[in-house]
Tab-separated table of C-alpha atoms in Angstrom:
chain	number	residue	atom	x	y	z
A	1	MET	CA	17.754	45.029	-13.490
A	2	SER	CA	17.636	41.466	-14.737
A	3	LEU	CA	19.349	38.514	-13.106
A	4	ARG	CA	19.652	36.674	-16.424
A	5	THR	CA	22.968	36.512	-18.210
A	6	PRO	CA	23.300	38.054	-21.677
A	7	LEU	CA	23.652	34.548	-23.165
A	8	GLY	CA	20.463	33.480	-21.400
A	9	LYS	CA	18.618	36.470	-22.827
A	10	VAL	CA	19.774	35.672	-26.370
A	11	ARG	CA	18.897	31.988	-26.163
A	12	GLY	CA	15.562	32.736	-24.508
A	13	LEU	CA	16.004	29.822	-22.157
A	14	GLY	CA	14.174	30.497	-18.968
A	15	SER	CA	11.502	29.057	-16.814
A	16	ALA	CA	8.905	27.000	-18.643
A	17	LYS	CA	6.390	28.129	-15.982
A	18	GLU	CA	5.228	24.543	-15.482
A	19	GLY	CA	7.203	23.434	-12.436
A	20	THR	CA	4.657	24.547	-9.862
A	21	GLN	CA	1.755	22.854	-11.634
A	22	HIS	CA	3.732	19.625	-11.976
A	23	PHE	CA	4.618	19.784	-8.275
A	24	TRP	CA	1.001	20.253	-7.202
A	25	VAL	CA	-0.454	17.639	-9.543
A	26	GLN	CA	2.043	15.089	-8.259
A	27	ARG	CA	1.112	15.937	-4.658
A	28	VAL	CA	-2.631	15.809	-5.372
A	29	THR	CA	-2.342	12.387	-7.002
A	30	ALA	CA	-0.275	11.191	-4.046
A	31	VAL	CA	-2.919	12.380	-1.588
A	32	ALA	CA	-5.682	10.802	-3.702
A	33	LEU	CA	-3.817	7.497	-3.712
A	34	ILE	CA	-3.678	7.301	0.096
A	35	PRO	CA	-7.374	6.518	0.747
A	36	LEU	CA	-7.605	4.485	-2.447
A	37	MET	CA	-4.697	2.270	-1.369
A	38	ILE	CA	-6.157	1.903	2.131
A	39	TRP	CA	-9.443	0.819	0.508
A	40	LEU	CA	-7.609	-1.650	-1.759
A	41	VAL	CA	-5.594	-3.210	1.060
A	42	ALA	CA	-8.718	-3.539	3.231
A	43	GLN	CA	-10.596	-5.201	0.383
A	44	LEU	CA	-7.716	-7.556	-0.351
A	45	VAL	CA	-7.663	-8.597	3.288
A	46	CYS	CA	-11.413	-9.246	3.104
A	47	LEU	CA	-10.951	-11.259	-0.085
A	48	THR	CA	-8.221	-13.460	1.376
A	49	GLY	CA	-9.064	-17.039	0.520
A	50	ALA	CA	-11.810	-16.028	-1.900
A	51	GLY	CA	-12.102	-17.742	-5.227
A	52	ARG	CA	-11.819	-16.228	-8.678
A	53	ASP	CA	-15.590	-15.833	-9.021
A	54	ASP	CA	-15.794	-13.981	-5.694
A	55	VAL	CA	-13.132	-11.521	-6.820
A	56	LEU	CA	-14.889	-10.993	-10.153
A	57	ASP	CA	-18.182	-10.395	-8.317
A	58	PHE	CA	-16.410	-7.911	-6.070
A	59	LEU	CA	-15.060	-5.934	-9.030
A	60	ALA	CA	-18.418	-6.102	-10.822
A	61	ARG	CA	-20.066	-4.027	-8.062
A	62	PRO	CA	-20.357	-0.406	-9.252
A	63	TRP	CA	-18.655	1.329	-6.312
A	64	ASN	CA	-15.778	-1.126	-6.300
A	65	ALA	CA	-15.287	-0.720	-10.053
A	66	ILE	CA	-15.361	3.082	-9.745
A	67	LEU	CA	-12.831	3.086	-6.909
A	68	MET	CA	-10.598	0.660	-8.793
A	69	LEU	CA	-10.743	2.868	-11.898
A	70	LEU	CA	-9.836	5.922	-9.826
A	71	LEU	CA	-6.942	3.999	-8.284
A	72	VAL	CA	-5.650	2.862	-11.680
A	73	ILE	CA	-5.932	6.296	-13.307
A	74	ALA	CA	-4.396	8.192	-10.383
A	75	GLY	CA	-1.700	5.543	-9.980
A	76	PHE	CA	-0.543	5.550	-13.583
A	77	TYR	CA	-0.657	9.357	-13.804
A	78	HIS	CA	1.347	9.646	-10.581
A	79	LEU	CA	3.805	7.078	-11.959
A	80	LYS	CA	4.230	9.075	-15.177
A	81	LEU	CA	4.869	12.303	-13.269
A	82	GLY	CA	7.370	10.675	-10.920
A	83	ILE	CA	9.359	9.003	-13.672
A	84	GLN	CA	9.317	12.261	-15.651
A	85	VAL	CA	11.033	14.042	-12.754
A	86	ILE	CA	13.663	11.321	-12.541
A	87	LEU	CA	14.311	11.497	-16.290
A	88	GLU	CA	14.591	15.277	-16.249
A	89	ASP	CA	17.050	15.149	-13.355
A	90	TYR	CA	19.282	12.261	-14.398
A	91	VAL	CA	19.175	11.976	-18.207
A	92	HIS	CA	21.427	14.690	-19.613
A	93	SER	CA	21.517	13.981	-23.341
A	94	GLU	CA	18.659	15.769	-25.111
A	95	GLY	CA	18.070	12.877	-27.515
A	96	ALA	CA	17.983	10.283	-24.763
A	97	LYS	CA	15.792	12.564	-22.644
A	98	LEU	CA	13.271	12.899	-25.480
A	99	ALA	CA	13.288	9.164	-26.216
A	100	THR	CA	12.884	8.108	-22.584
A	101	SER	CA	10.208	10.751	-22.006
A	102	LEU	CA	8.212	9.455	-24.980
A	103	LEU	CA	8.694	5.871	-23.785
A	104	ASN	CA	7.551	6.854	-20.287
A	105	THR	CA	4.409	8.495	-21.651
A	106	PHE	CA	3.637	5.564	-23.939
A	107	VAL	CA	4.185	2.859	-21.311
A	108	CYS	CA	2.154	4.670	-18.640
A	109	PHE	CA	-0.679	5.415	-21.077
A	110	ALA	CA	-0.704	1.850	-22.419
A	111	GLY	CA	-0.628	0.333	-18.930
A	112	GLY	CA	-3.413	2.614	-17.776
A	113	ALA	CA	-5.535	1.913	-20.849
A	114	VAL	CA	-5.157	-1.845	-20.494
A	115	SER	CA	-5.986	-1.660	-16.788
A	116	VAL	CA	-9.047	0.528	-17.350
A	117	PHE	CA	-10.222	-1.834	-20.097
A	118	ALA	CA	-9.799	-4.839	-17.793
A	119	VAL	CA	-11.768	-3.234	-14.951
A	120	LEU	CA	-14.543	-2.117	-17.313
A	121	LYS	CA	-14.728	-5.561	-18.914
A	122	ILE	CA	-15.133	-7.178	-15.496
A	123	ALA	CA	-17.594	-4.507	-14.328
A	124	PHE	CA	-19.835	-4.924	-17.355
A	125	GLY	CA	-19.591	-8.711	-17.338
A	126	GLY	CA	-17.569	-9.099	-20.538
């Protein structure tokens, strides 16, 4: 006995089987961001009053650059996932949903790429 309607069977519209993975990835990125944000806030407090060169020296240290890269990557990926949920819930037109989903992916990828490039340029003294 199936709980699907005859129209649902004909159209083949059912679960995409991706909701659970999306849920868990969003939660994992959120949990990863907690210690990274605590680290960032603590470092910003320590850098209060520091000059530009001090901040650049701070980001040029390997562990600080690695943690900053992890923060940027996890942050932008978490942002993409969160906005995707909002778009899926509140944008009802299929065309607009596709366009905003593509824009979301592009903006988050571009922002992440620019941020990663900036951190790497500072870390390697460019």
